[in-house]
PDB file of C-alpha atoms in Angstrom:
ATOM      1  CA  UNK M 686      -0.323  -0.814  -0.271  1.00 32.00           C
ATOM      2  CA  UNK M 687       1.161   3.046  -1.080  1.00 32.00           C
ATOM      3  CA  UNK M 688       0.733   6.467   1.342  1.00 32.00           C
ATOM      4  CA  UNK M 689       0.688   9.897  -0.233  1.00 32.00           C
ATOM      5  CA  UNK M 690       1.289  12.491   2.945  1.00 32.00           C
ATOM      6  CA  UNK M 691       0.029  15.131   3.489  1.00 31.00           C
ATOM      7  CA  UNK M 692      -0.243  18.475   4.742  1.00 32.00           C
ATOM      8  CA  UNK M 693      -4.168  19.390   3.750  1.00 30.00           C
ATOM      9  CA  UNK M 694      -7.547  19.406   6.687  1.00 31.00           C
ATOM     10  CA  UNK M 695      -8.995  16.362   5.765  1.00 34.00           C
ATOM     11  CA  UNK M 696     -12.429  15.459   7.474  1.00 34.00           C
ATOM     12  CA  UNK M 697     -12.673  12.564   8.892  1.00 38.00           C
ATOM     13  CA  UNK M 698     -16.189  11.614   7.369  1.00 32.00           C
ATOM     14  CA  UNK M 699     -19.300  10.223   9.001  1.00 36.00           C
ATOM     15  CA  UNK M 700     -17.542  10.695  12.862  1.00 38.00           C
ATOM     16  CA  UNK M 701     -18.165  14.516  11.801  1.00 37.00           C
ATOM     17  CA  UNK M 702     -15.110  16.742  13.687  1.00 35.00           C
ATOM     18  CA  UNK M 703     -12.191  17.321  11.642  1.00 37.00           C
ATOM     19  CA  UNK M 704      -8.473  16.177  12.205  1.00 38.00           C
ATOM     20  CA  UNK M 705      -5.015  15.730   9.470  1.00 36.00           C
ATOM     21  CA  UNK M 706      -2.053  13.926   9.434  1.00 39.00           C
ATOM     22  CA  UNK M 707       0.948  15.577   9.933  1.00 39.00           C
ATOM     23  CA  UNK M 708       3.650  14.388   6.989  1.00 36.00           C
ATOM     24  CA  UNK M 709       7.083  14.228   7.967  1.00 35.00           C
ATOM     25  CA  UNK M 710       7.837  10.414   8.935  1.00 35.00           C
ATOM     26  CA  UNK M 711      11.580  10.671  10.909  1.00 35.00           C
ATOM     27  CA  UNK M 712      12.262   7.189  10.252  1.00 39.00           C
ATOM     28  CA  UNK M 713      10.547   5.815   7.146  1.00 44.00           C
ATOM     29  CA  UNK M 714      10.917   1.485   6.225  1.00 48.00           C
ATOM     30  CA  UNK M 715      10.941  -0.675   3.525  1.00 46.00           C
ATOM     31  CA  UNK M 716      10.740  -4.283   3.011  1.00 42.00           C
ATOM     32  CA  UNK M 717      14.148  -4.298   1.690  1.00 42.00           C
ATOM     33  CA  UNK M 718      16.209  -3.422   4.754  1.00 44.00           C
ATOM     34  CA  UNK M 719      18.172  -5.308   5.915  1.00 45.00           C
ATOM     35  CA  UNK M 720      18.232  -8.075   2.657  1.00 47.00           C
ATOM     36  CA  UNK M 721      14.400  -8.292   2.701  1.00 56.00           C
ATOM     37  CA  UNK M 722      14.151  -8.929   6.508  1.00 76.00           C
ATOM     38  CA  UNK M 723      13.612  -7.093   9.523  1.00 90.00           C
ATOM     39  CA  UNK M 724      15.501  -7.972  13.101  1.00 94.00           C
ATOM     40  CA  UNK M 725      14.165 -10.756  15.657  1.00 96.00           C
ATOM     41  CA  UNK M 726      13.143  -8.717  18.775  1.00 98.00           C
ATOM     42  CA  UNK M 727      11.778 -10.494  22.501  1.00 98.00           C
ATOM     43  CA  UNK M 728       8.971  -8.209  23.660  1.00 99.00           C
ATOM     44  CA  UNK M 729       8.151  -4.694  22.452  1.00 99.00           C
ATOM     45  CA  UNK M 730       4.491  -2.993  24.873  1.00 99.00           C
ATOM     46  CA  UNK M 731       1.741  -0.995  24.411  1.00 99.00           C
ATOM     47  CA  UNK M 732       2.175   1.591  27.619  1.00 98.00           C
ATOM     48  CA  UNK M 733      -1.671   3.655  27.971  1.00 98.00           C
ATOM     49  CA  UNK M 734      -1.686   5.991  30.216  1.00 96.00           C
ATOM     50  CA  UNK M 735      -5.583   6.121  32.810  1.00 97.00           C
ATOM     51  CA  UNK M 736      -5.353   9.886  32.588  1.00 94.00           C
ATOM     52  CA  UNK M 737      -8.671   9.689  30.183  1.00 94.00           C
ATOM     53  CA  UNK M 738     -10.992   8.017  27.645  1.00 95.00           C
ATOM     54  CA  UNK M 739      -7.935   6.993  24.811  1.00 96.00           C
ATOM     55  CA  UNK M 740      -7.974   7.807  20.986  1.00 92.00           C
ATOM     56  CA  UNK M 741      -7.322   7.494  17.577  1.00 91.00           C
ATOM     57  CA  UNK M 742      -4.007   8.728  18.117  1.00 90.00           C
ATOM     58  CA  UNK M 743      -3.708   5.632  20.841  1.00 94.00           C
ATOM     59  CA  UNK M 744      -5.071   3.802  18.111  1.00 96.00           C
ATOM     60  CA  UNK M 745      -2.175   4.733  15.469  1.00 95.00           C
ATOM     61  CA  UNK M 746       0.447   3.724  17.820  1.00 96.00           C
ATOM     62  CA  UNK M 747      -1.378   0.893  19.432  1.00 98.00           C
ATOM     63  CA  UNK M 748      -1.442  -0.423  15.182  1.00 98.00           C
ATOM     64  CA  UNK M 749       1.637   0.191  14.001  1.00 96.00           C
ATOM     65  CA  UNK M 750       3.658  -1.396  17.874  1.00 98.00           C
ATOM     66  CA  UNK M 751       1.262  -4.812  16.805  1.00 98.00           C
ATOM     67  CA  UNK M 752       2.042  -4.027  13.006  1.00 98.00           C
ATOM     68  CA  UNK M 753       5.600  -4.568  13.677  1.00 98.00           C
ATOM     69  CA  UNK M 754       5.399  -7.364  16.495  1.00 98.00           C
ATOM     70  CA  UNK M 755       4.253  -9.725  14.494  1.00 97.00           C
ATOM     71  CA  UNK M 756       6.579  -9.465  11.879  1.00 97.00           C
ATOM     72  CA  UNK M 757       9.013  -9.437  13.494  1.00 97.00           C
ATOM     73  CA  UNK M 758       8.662 -11.858  16.052  1.00 98.00           C
ATOM     74  CA  UNK M 759       8.253  -9.815  19.156  1.00 98.00           C
ATOM     75  CA  UNK M 760       5.260 -10.896  22.162  1.00 99.00           C
ATOM     76  CA  UNK M 761       3.340  -7.620  23.089  1.00 99.00           C
ATOM     77  CA  UNK M 762       3.025  -6.646  27.036  1.00 99.00           C
ATOM     78  CA  UNK M 763       0.285  -4.644  28.523  1.00 99.00           C
ATOM     79  CA  UNK M 764       1.612  -1.684  30.496  1.00 99.00           C
ATOM     80  CA  UNK M 765      -0.707   0.207  32.474  1.00 98.00           C
ATOM     81  CA  UNK M 766       1.314   3.544  33.305  1.00 98.00           C
ATOM     82  CA  UNK M 767      -0.932   3.903  36.609  1.00 97.00           C
ATOM     83  CA  UNK M 768       2.271   6.418  37.707  1.00 94.00           C
ATOM     84  CA  UNK M 769       0.025  10.021  37.657  1.00 91.00           C
ATOM     85  CA  UNK M 770      -1.916   9.058  40.532  1.00 86.00           C
ATOM     86  CA  UNK M 771      -3.846  11.825  41.117  1.00 88.00           C
ATOM     87  CA  UNK M 772      -5.595  11.715  37.217  1.00 91.00           C
ATOM     88  CA  UNK M 773      -6.198   8.104  37.208  1.00 94.00           C
ATOM     89  CA  UNK M 774      -9.298   6.421  37.718  1.00 96.00           C
ATOM     90  CA  UNK M 775     -11.161   3.447  37.445  1.00 97.00           C
ATOM     91  CA  UNK M 776     -13.507   4.388  34.508  1.00 97.00           C
ATOM     92  CA  UNK M 777      -9.767   5.444  32.113  1.00 97.00           C
ATOM     93  CA  UNK M 778      -8.523   1.668  33.633  1.00 98.00           C
ATOM     94  CA  UNK M 779     -11.233  -0.246  31.941  1.00 98.00           C
ATOM     95  CA  UNK M 780     -11.416   2.205  28.799  1.00 98.00           C
ATOM     96  CA  UNK M 781      -8.081   0.534  27.856  1.00 98.00           C
ATOM     97  CA  UNK M 782      -9.595  -2.582  28.478  1.00 99.00           C
ATOM     98  CA  UNK M 783     -12.454  -1.813  26.070  1.00 98.00           C
ATOM     99  CA  UNK M 784     -10.844   0.137  23.455  1.00 98.00           C
ATOM    100  CA  UNK M 785      -8.329  -2.382  22.348  1.00 99.00           C
ATOM    101  CA  UNK M 786     -10.258  -5.269  21.878  1.00 98.00           C
ATOM    102  CA  UNK M 787     -12.783  -2.816  20.504  1.00 98.00           C
ATOM    103  CA  UNK M 788     -10.157  -2.162  18.243  1.00 98.00           C
ATOM    104  CA  UNK M 789      -8.793  -5.836  17.798  1.00 98.00           C
ATOM    105  CA  UNK M 790      -5.174  -4.678  19.690  1.00 99.00           C
ATOM    106  CA  UNK M 791      -3.680  -8.066  21.011  1.00 98.00           C
ATOM    107  CA  UNK M 792      -1.844  -8.524  23.376  1.00 99.00           C
ATOM    108  CA  UNK M 793       0.449 -11.814  25.364  1.00 99.00           C
ATOM    109  CA  UNK M 794       1.913 -10.315  28.404  1.00 99.00           C
ATOM    110  CA  UNK M 795       0.553  -8.001  30.999  1.00 99.00           C
ATOM    111  CA  UNK M 796      -3.091  -7.801  32.861  1.00 99.00           C
ATOM    112  CA  UNK M 797      -5.771  -9.378  30.975  1.00 98.00           C
ATOM    113  CA  UNK M 798      -8.935  -7.011  32.552  1.00 99.00           C
ATOM    114  CA  UNK M 799      -9.187  -4.470  34.618  1.00 98.00           C
ATOM    115  CA  UNK M 800      -8.874  -6.430  38.335  1.00 98.00           C
ATOM    116  CA  UNK M 801      -5.922  -8.125  37.058  1.00 98.00           C
ATOM    117  CA  UNK M 802      -4.257  -4.636  36.954  1.00 98.00           C
ATOM    118  CA  UNK M 803      -5.558  -3.236  40.200  1.00 97.00           C
ATOM    119  CA  UNK M 804      -4.119  -6.968  41.706  1.00 98.00           C
ATOM    120  CA  UNK M 805      -0.761  -7.448  40.011  1.00 98.00           C
ATOM    121  CA  UNK M 806       0.512  -5.159  37.768  1.00 98.00           C
ATOM    122  CA  UNK M 807      -0.179  -1.586  38.510  1.00 98.00           C
ATOM    123  CA  UNK M 808       3.507   0.315  38.621  1.00 98.00           C
ATOM    124  CA  UNK M 809       2.866   0.834  42.992  1.00 97.00           C
ATOM    125  CA  UNK M 810       4.063  -2.705  42.789  1.00 98.00           C
ATOM    126  CA  UNK M 811       7.415  -2.068  41.587  1.00 99.00           C
ATOM    127  CA  UNK M 812       8.134   0.257  43.519  1.00 98.00           C
ATOM    128  CA  UNK M 813      10.977  -0.254  44.658  1.00 98.00           C
ATOM    129  CA  UNK M 814      12.822  -1.530  41.334  1.00 99.00           C
ATOM    130  CA  UNK M 815      11.482   2.860  41.258  1.00 99.00           C
ATOM    131  CA  UNK M 816      13.650   3.337  44.281  1.00 98.00           C
ATOM    132  CA  UNK M 817      16.366   1.273  43.997  1.00 99.00           C
ATOM    133  CA  UNK M 818      17.659   3.339  41.008  1.00 99.00           C
ATOM    134  CA  UNK M 819      17.044   6.590  41.884  1.00 99.00           C
ATOM    135  CA  UNK M 820      18.555   5.390  45.543  1.00 98.00           C
ATOM    136  CA  UNK M 821      20.984   4.783  42.503  1.00 98.00           C
ATOM    137  CA  UNK M 822      21.942   8.604  41.371  1.00 99.00           C
ATOM    138  CA  UNK M 823      22.020   9.428  44.491  1.00 98.00           C
ATOM    139  CA  UNK M 824      24.892   7.639  45.208  1.00 98.00           C
ATOM    140  CA  UNK M 825      26.114   8.368  42.676  1.00 98.00           C
ATOM    141  CA  UNK M 826      25.479  12.404  43.389  1.00 98.00           C
ATOM    142  CA  UNK M 827      24.554  12.510  39.600  1.00 98.00           C
ATOM    143  CA  UNK M 828      20.701  14.259  41.049  1.00 98.00           C
ATOM    144  CA  UNK M 829      19.691  17.373  42.776  1.00 97.00           C
ATOM    145  CA  UNK M 830      17.242  18.391  44.369  1.00 98.00           C
ATOM    146  CA  UNK M 831      14.186  21.309  43.121  1.00 96.00           C
ATOM    147  CA  UNK M 832      11.847  23.279  45.233  1.00 94.00           C
ATOM    148  CA  UNK M 833      10.826  25.876  42.491  1.00 92.00           C
ATOM    149  CA  UNK M 834       7.266  26.585  41.827  1.00 88.00           C
ATOM    150  CA  UNK M 835       5.044  25.904  39.297  1.00 83.00           C
ATOM    151  CA  UNK M 836       4.875  29.335  38.589  1.00 85.00           C
ATOM    152  CA  UNK M 837       8.584  29.843  38.331  1.00 87.00           C
ATOM    153  CA  UNK M 838       9.007  26.737  36.250  1.00 84.00           C
ATOM    154  CA  UNK M 839       6.703  28.815  33.408  1.00 82.00           C
ATOM    155  CA  UNK M 840       8.796  30.759  34.185  1.00 81.00           C
ATOM    156  CA  UNK M 841      11.424  29.578  31.862  1.00 79.00           C
ATOM    157  CA  UNK M 842       8.987  27.356  29.940  1.00 78.00           C
ATOM    158  CA  UNK M 843       9.364  24.169  31.967  1.00 76.00           C
ATOM    159  CA  UNK M 844      12.951  23.305  30.983  1.00 85.00           C
ATOM    160  CA  UNK M 845      15.145  22.960  33.962  1.00 86.00           C
ATOM    161  CA  UNK M 846      15.352  24.727  37.401  1.00 91.00           C
ATOM    162  CA  UNK M 847      13.671  27.949  36.897  1.00 84.00           C
ATOM    163  CA  UNK M 848      16.083  29.380  40.404  1.00 82.00           C
ATOM    164  CA  UNK M 849      20.149  27.907  41.860  1.00 89.00           C
ATOM    165  CA  UNK M 850      18.240  25.160  44.004  1.00 94.00           C
ATOM    166  CA  UNK M 851      21.980  23.075  42.793  1.00 94.00           C
ATOM    167  CA  UNK M 852      23.460  25.686  44.350  1.00 93.00           C
ATOM    168  CA  UNK M 853      21.833  25.710  47.617  1.00 93.00           C
ATOM    169  CA  UNK M 854      22.186  22.277  48.095  1.00 94.00           C
ATOM    170  CA  UNK M 855      19.133  21.335  49.203  1.00 95.00           C
ATOM    171  CA  UNK M 856      18.566  18.029  51.302  1.00 97.00           C
ATOM    172  CA  UNK M 857      16.827  15.548  48.331  1.00 98.00           C
ATOM    173  CA  UNK M 858      14.843  14.542  51.738  1.00 96.00           C
ATOM    174  CA  UNK M 859      13.453  17.683  52.343  1.00 96.00           C
ATOM    175  CA  UNK M 860       9.987  18.312  52.008  1.00 95.00           C
ATOM    176  CA  UNK M 861       8.182  19.941  48.489  1.00 94.00           C
ATOM    177  CA  UNK M 862      11.368  18.946  46.015  1.00 97.00           C
ATOM    178  CA  UNK M 863      12.071  17.185  43.165  1.00 97.00           C
ATOM    179  CA  UNK M 864      14.827  15.387  41.907  1.00 98.00           C
ATOM    180  CA  UNK M 865      16.602  16.386  39.142  1.00 97.00           C
ATOM    181  CA  UNK M 866      18.912  14.524  36.786  1.00 98.00           C
ATOM    182  CA  UNK M 867      22.407  16.847  35.889  1.00 97.00           C
ATOM    183  CA  UNK M 868      22.704  16.350  32.766  1.00 97.00           C
ATOM    184  CA  UNK M 869      25.618  18.471  31.957  1.00 94.00           C
ATOM    185  CA  UNK M 870      28.283  15.982  31.231  1.00 93.00           C
ATOM    186  CA  UNK M 871      25.816  14.128  29.111  1.00 96.00           C
ATOM    187  CA  UNK M 872      26.513  15.476  25.060  1.00 95.00           C
ATOM    188  CA  UNK M 873      25.058  12.998  23.661  1.00 97.00           C
ATOM    189  CA  UNK M 874      23.512  10.053  23.750  1.00 97.00           C
ATOM    190  CA  UNK M 875      22.989   6.764  20.938  1.00 96.00           C
ATOM    191  CA  UNK M 876      20.084   5.727  19.653  1.00 96.00           C
ATOM    192  CA  UNK M 877      19.563   2.503  17.950  1.00 97.00           C
ATOM    193  CA  UNK M 878      16.531   2.365  14.421  1.00 96.00           C
ATOM    194  CA  UNK M 879      15.171  -0.052  12.633  1.00 93.00           C
ATOM    195  CA  UNK M 880      17.564   1.894  10.098  1.00 90.00           C
ATOM    196  CA  UNK M 881      21.429   1.571  12.269  1.00 93.00           C
ATOM    197  CA  UNK M 882      22.321   3.159  15.221  1.00 95.00           C
ATOM    198  CA  UNK M 883      22.268   7.361  15.260  1.00 94.00           C
ATOM    199  CA  UNK M 884      23.995   9.205  17.904  1.00 97.00           C
ATOM    200  CA  UNK M 885      21.951  12.221  18.512  1.00 97.00           C
ATOM    201  CA  UNK M 886      22.620  15.453  20.431  1.00 97.00           C
ATOM    202  CA  UNK M 887      21.443  15.722  23.518  1.00 98.00           C
ATOM    203  CA  UNK M 888      18.459  18.084  23.833  1.00 97.00           C
ATOM    204  CA  UNK M 889      18.509  21.708  25.377  1.00 94.00           C
ATOM    205  CA  UNK M 890      15.224  20.903  25.966  1.00 94.00           C
ATOM    206  CA  UNK M 891      15.491  17.882  27.898  1.00 96.00           C
ATOM    207  CA  UNK M 892      18.261  20.058  30.306  1.00 95.00           C
ATOM    208  CA  UNK M 893      17.762  18.690  34.581  1.00 96.00           C
ATOM    209  CA  UNK M 894      14.669  16.832  33.593  1.00 97.00           C
ATOM    210  CA  UNK M 895      12.952  15.323  36.767  1.00 97.00           C
ATOM    211  CA  UNK M 896      13.631  11.703  37.716  1.00 98.00           C
ATOM    212  CA  UNK M 897      11.299  12.545  41.084  1.00 98.00           C
ATOM    213  CA  UNK M 898       8.077  14.249  42.247  1.00 96.00           C
ATOM    214  CA  UNK M 899       7.446  16.197  44.989  1.00 95.00           C
ATOM    215  CA  UNK M 900       4.685  13.667  45.979  1.00 94.00           C
ATOM    216  CA  UNK M 901       7.471  10.809  46.171  1.00 95.00           C
ATOM    217  CA  UNK M 902       7.415   9.399  43.235  1.00 96.00           C
ATOM    218  CA  UNK M 903       9.078   9.118  39.906  1.00 98.00           C
ATOM    219  CA  UNK M 904       8.470  10.712  37.249  1.00 97.00           C
ATOM    220  CA  UNK M 905       8.225   9.164  33.755  1.00 97.00           C
ATOM    221  CA  UNK M 906      11.175   9.083  32.798  1.00 98.00           C
ATOM    222  CA  UNK M 907      12.472   7.225  35.404  1.00 99.00           C
ATOM    223  CA  UNK M 908       9.468   4.678  35.853  1.00 98.00           C
ATOM    224  CA  UNK M 909       9.808   3.804  32.282  1.00 98.00           C
ATOM    225  CA  UNK M 910      13.175   3.583  31.907  1.00 99.00           C
ATOM    226  CA  UNK M 911      13.302   0.999  34.546  1.00 99.00           C
ATOM    227  CA  UNK M 912      10.155  -1.104  33.476  1.00 99.00           C
ATOM    228  CA  UNK M 913      11.274  -1.448  29.664  1.00 99.00           C
ATOM    229  CA  UNK M 914      14.544  -3.331  31.907  1.00 98.00           C
ATOM    230  CA  UNK M 915      12.624  -4.974  34.113  1.00 98.00           C
ATOM    231  CA  UNK M 916      10.305  -5.991  31.144  1.00 98.00           C
ATOM    232  CA  UNK M 917      12.906  -7.501  29.123  1.00 98.00           C
ATOM    233  CA  UNK M 918      11.759  -4.675  25.377  1.00 99.00           C
ATOM    234  CA  UNK M 919      14.248  -4.380  23.240  1.00 98.00           C
ATOM    235  CA  UNK M 920      11.355  -2.735  20.559  1.00 99.00           C
ATOM    236  CA  UNK M 921      10.070   0.590  22.066  1.00 99.00           C
ATOM    237  CA  UNK M 922       7.168   2.096  18.893  1.00 98.00           C
ATOM    238  CA  UNK M 923       6.224   6.038  20.238  1.00 96.00           C
ATOM    239  CA  UNK M 924       4.921   8.706  18.725  1.00 93.00           C
ATOM    240  CA  UNK M 925       6.860  11.516  17.035  1.00 93.00           C
ATOM    241  CA  UNK M 926       5.953  13.208  20.098  1.00 92.00           C
ATOM    242  CA  UNK M 927       8.688  11.749  22.298  1.00 96.00           C
ATOM    243  CA  UNK M 928      11.620  11.752  20.827  1.00 97.00           C
ATOM    244  CA  UNK M 929      12.711  13.942  23.058  1.00 97.00           C
ATOM    245  CA  UNK M 930      11.911  11.425  25.517  1.00 98.00           C
ATOM    246  CA  UNK M 931      13.919   8.529  23.655  1.00 98.00           C
ATOM    247  CA  UNK M 932      17.297  11.245  23.640  1.00 98.00           C
ATOM    248  CA  UNK M 933      16.171  11.469  27.595  1.00 98.00           C
ATOM    249  CA  UNK M 934      15.593   8.677  28.422  1.00 99.00           C
ATOM    250  CA  UNK M 935      19.171   6.999  26.624  1.00 98.00           C
ATOM    251  CA  UNK M 936      20.999   9.719  28.811  1.00 98.00           C
ATOM    252  CA  UNK M 937      19.297   8.587  31.813  1.00 98.00           C
ATOM    253  CA  UNK M 938      19.742   4.826  30.849  1.00 98.00           C
ATOM    254  CA  UNK M 939      23.709   5.455  30.490  1.00 97.00           C
ATOM    255  CA  UNK M 940      23.730   6.952  33.963  1.00 97.00           C
ATOM    256  CA  UNK M 941      22.596   3.592  35.790  1.00 98.00           C
ATOM    257  CA  UNK M 942      24.468   1.393  33.275  1.00 96.00           C
ATOM    258  CA  UNK M 943      21.257  -0.094  32.210  1.00 97.00           C
ATOM    259  CA  UNK M 944      22.745  -1.187  28.939  1.00 94.00           C
ATOM    260  CA  UNK M 945      19.816  -3.888  27.880  1.00 95.00           C
ATOM    261  CA  UNK M 946      17.208  -0.317  27.342  1.00 97.00           C
ATOM    262  CA  UNK M 947      20.343   1.722  25.193  1.00 95.00           C
ATOM    263  CA  UNK M 948      20.628  -1.313  23.193  1.00 95.00           C
ATOM    264  CA  UNK M 949      16.839  -0.656  22.737  1.00 98.00           C
ATOM    265  CA  UNK M 950      15.801   0.051  19.411  1.00 98.00           C
ATOM    266  CA  UNK M 951      12.848   2.770  18.705  1.00 98.00           C
ATOM    267  CA  UNK M 952      10.458   3.534  15.894  1.00 97.00           C
ATOM    268  CA  UNK M 953       8.863   6.684  16.521  1.00 96.00           C
ATOM    269  CA  UNK M 954       6.079   7.321  14.056  1.00 91.00           C
ATOM    270  CA  UNK M 955       4.153  10.378  13.070  1.00 83.00           C
ATOM    271  CA  UNK M 956       1.085  12.205  14.773  1.00 84.00           C
ATOM    272  CA  UNK M 957      -2.396  13.222  14.587  1.00 81.00           C
ATOM    273  CA  UNK M 958      -3.188  16.004  14.477  1.00 69.00           C
ATOM    274  CA  UNK M 959      -6.062  18.726  15.008  1.00 64.00           C
ATOM    275  CA  UNK M 960      -7.161  20.969  13.214  1.00 62.00           C
ATOM    276  CA  UNK M 961      -5.041  24.214  14.617  1.00 63.00           C
ATOM    277  CA  UNK M 962      -2.742  21.109  13.903  1.00 64.00           C
ATOM    278  CA  UNK M 963      -1.941  20.730  17.585  1.00 66.00           C
ATOM    279  CA  UNK M 964      -1.748  16.684  18.590  1.00 66.00           C
ATOM    280  CA  UNK M 965      -4.454  14.197  19.535  1.00 65.00           C
ATOM    281  CA  UNK M 966      -4.856  14.307  23.749  1.00 63.00           C
ATOM    282  CA  UNK M 967      -6.682  13.584  26.051  1.00 62.00           C
ATOM    283  CA  UNK M 968      -6.475  16.461  28.373  1.00 58.00           C
ATOM    284  CA  UNK M 969      -6.994  18.333  24.988  1.00 50.00           C
ATOM    285  CA  UNK M 970     -10.064  17.035  25.415  1.00 55.00           C
ATOM    286  CA  UNK M 971      -9.614  14.874  21.560  1.00 62.00           C
ATOM    287  CA  UNK M 972     -12.754  12.201  20.818  1.00 83.00           C
ATOM    288  CA  UNK M 973     -12.704   8.966  22.395  1.00 91.00           C
ATOM    289  CA  UNK M 974     -13.177   6.183  20.915  1.00 95.00           C
ATOM    290  CA  UNK M 975     -15.911   5.760  23.573  1.00 94.00           C
ATOM    291  CA  UNK M 976     -17.638   7.962  22.392  1.00 93.00           C
ATOM    292  CA  UNK M 977     -17.281   7.081  19.151  1.00 94.00           C
ATOM    293  CA  UNK M 978     -18.170   3.572  19.503  1.00 94.00           C
ATOM    294  CA  UNK M 979     -20.936   4.480  21.825  1.00 93.00           C
ATOM    295  CA  UNK M 980     -21.955   7.126  18.950  1.00 93.00           C
ATOM    296  CA  UNK M 981     -22.231   3.299  16.276  1.00 96.00           C
ATOM    297  CA  UNK M 982     -18.519   3.736  14.735  1.00 96.00           C
ATOM    298  CA  UNK M 983     -17.500   0.342  14.046  1.00 98.00           C
ATOM    299  CA  UNK M 984     -14.264  -0.615  14.596  1.00 98.00           C
ATOM    300  CA  UNK M 985     -13.193  -0.903  10.831  1.00 97.00           C
ATOM    301  CA  UNK M 986     -14.787   2.423   9.553  1.00 96.00           C
ATOM    302  CA  UNK M 987     -12.552   3.552  12.782  1.00 96.00           C
ATOM    303  CA  UNK M 988      -9.771   2.513  10.618  1.00 95.00           C
ATOM    304  CA  UNK M 989     -10.764   3.458   7.126  1.00 92.00           C
ATOM    305  CA  UNK M 990     -11.586   7.004   9.092  1.00 88.00           C
ATOM    306  CA  UNK M 991      -7.094   7.738   9.909  1.00 85.00           C
ATOM    307  CA  UNK M 992      -6.795   6.262   6.763  1.00 82.00           C
ATOM    308  CA  UNK M 993      -9.043   9.234   5.512  1.00 81.00           C
ATOM    309  CA  UNK M 994      -6.076  11.448   7.684  1.00 77.00           C
ATOM    310  CA  UNK M 995      -3.124   9.163   6.058  1.00 72.00           C
ATOM    311  CA  UNK M 996      -4.364   9.660   2.335  1.00 73.00           C
ATOM    312  CA  UNK M 997      -4.013   5.873   1.365  1.00 72.00           C
ATOM    313  CA  UNK M 998      -4.422   4.872  -1.874  1.00 74.00           C
ATOM    314  CA  UNK M 999      -6.022   2.140  -0.767  1.00 81.00           C
ATOM    315  CA  UNK M1000      -9.469   2.048   1.999  1.00 90.00           C
ATOM    316  CA  UNK M1001      -7.488   0.353   5.324  1.00 94.00           C
ATOM    317  CA  UNK M1002     -10.271  -1.365   7.213  1.00 95.00           C
ATOM    318  CA  UNK M1003      -7.853  -3.177  10.518  1.00 97.00           C
ATOM    319  CA  UNK M1004      -5.316  -2.249  12.546  1.00 96.00           C
ATOM    320  CA  UNK M1005      -2.662  -4.002  10.303  1.00 96.00           C
ATOM    321  CA  UNK M1006      -3.837  -1.644   7.353  1.00 95.00           C
ATOM    322  CA  UNK M1007      -2.616   1.224   8.437  1.00 95.00           C
ATOM    323  CA  UNK M1008       0.036   0.097  10.503  1.00 94.00           C
ATOM    324  CA  UNK M1009       1.280  -0.742   7.448  1.00 92.00           C
ATOM    325  CA  UNK M1010       0.588   2.307   5.709  1.00 91.00           C
ATOM    326  CA  UNK M1011       2.414   4.073   7.959  1.00 89.00           C
ATOM    327  CA  UNK M1012       5.389   1.499   8.487  1.00 89.00           C
ATOM    328  CA  UNK M1013       5.682   1.740   4.738  1.00 84.00           C
ATOM    329  CA  UNK M1014       4.455   4.639   2.656  1.00 72.00           C
TER     330      UNK M1014
END
């Protein structure tokens, strides 16, 4: 299947709202790569967050992941990232399982349902692993305490510490402080993709990023790395909006000497964006799969609608068709 990649705004037929597909894939893959054979991987994962109802952008990423997993022999782990405790709701957890099954997204490892997730698979049960990594960073003198307020951080666009917390040497055990990773010695990181190994400069936007939040919970960048190492993930598929997070996580993994993570293969795919050019997000109120399902949309119709956003020459009817369109356009 060939896909015309344009930036034009497209009407999603039958669904009553406008989106467009962001053109310009960072890496485009062909089946001829590596003499016609993709590498073999052991495990990939889908990692939704129960902070809102899943939307078409989530489905896009899941479909690409499932397609690559099938083509590379990887099993799919369902990992629900519930560390943002203030935003987690039981209804959002249930929606993950409902949406995955409705859209025919497979997984072979992880919780089968919401009850199993709450019983044994929540990130709460892996706090010892996260705390061990945080203690390792503390012993290495690789982190410092930051007491900057949200308003102070907004003043510097959320990049690094807004003040001189590092020079003040605030106690790491003080109340209401973030732990920030000292990134000044991370000049570049090595990234493995399906097209080879690349060296990338460490992004300035991720300067001294947070690894432990003021509430005492690990930040996303740390918990994600530790989980991927813990579960033996060697193929990570994610949107291009997480490109800088990938580089930050590789820098963190190098500090922790997590060689399994630094050897992981990454695939970054394009995003579905709304009419204003912003990526679909739960916080911005993106139309959920749950809502569309209740309005009578079928999984095939939703896949076909995403295909229209891609301006695919042929109709897309299922997740594999969508995954192939994104990967091999």
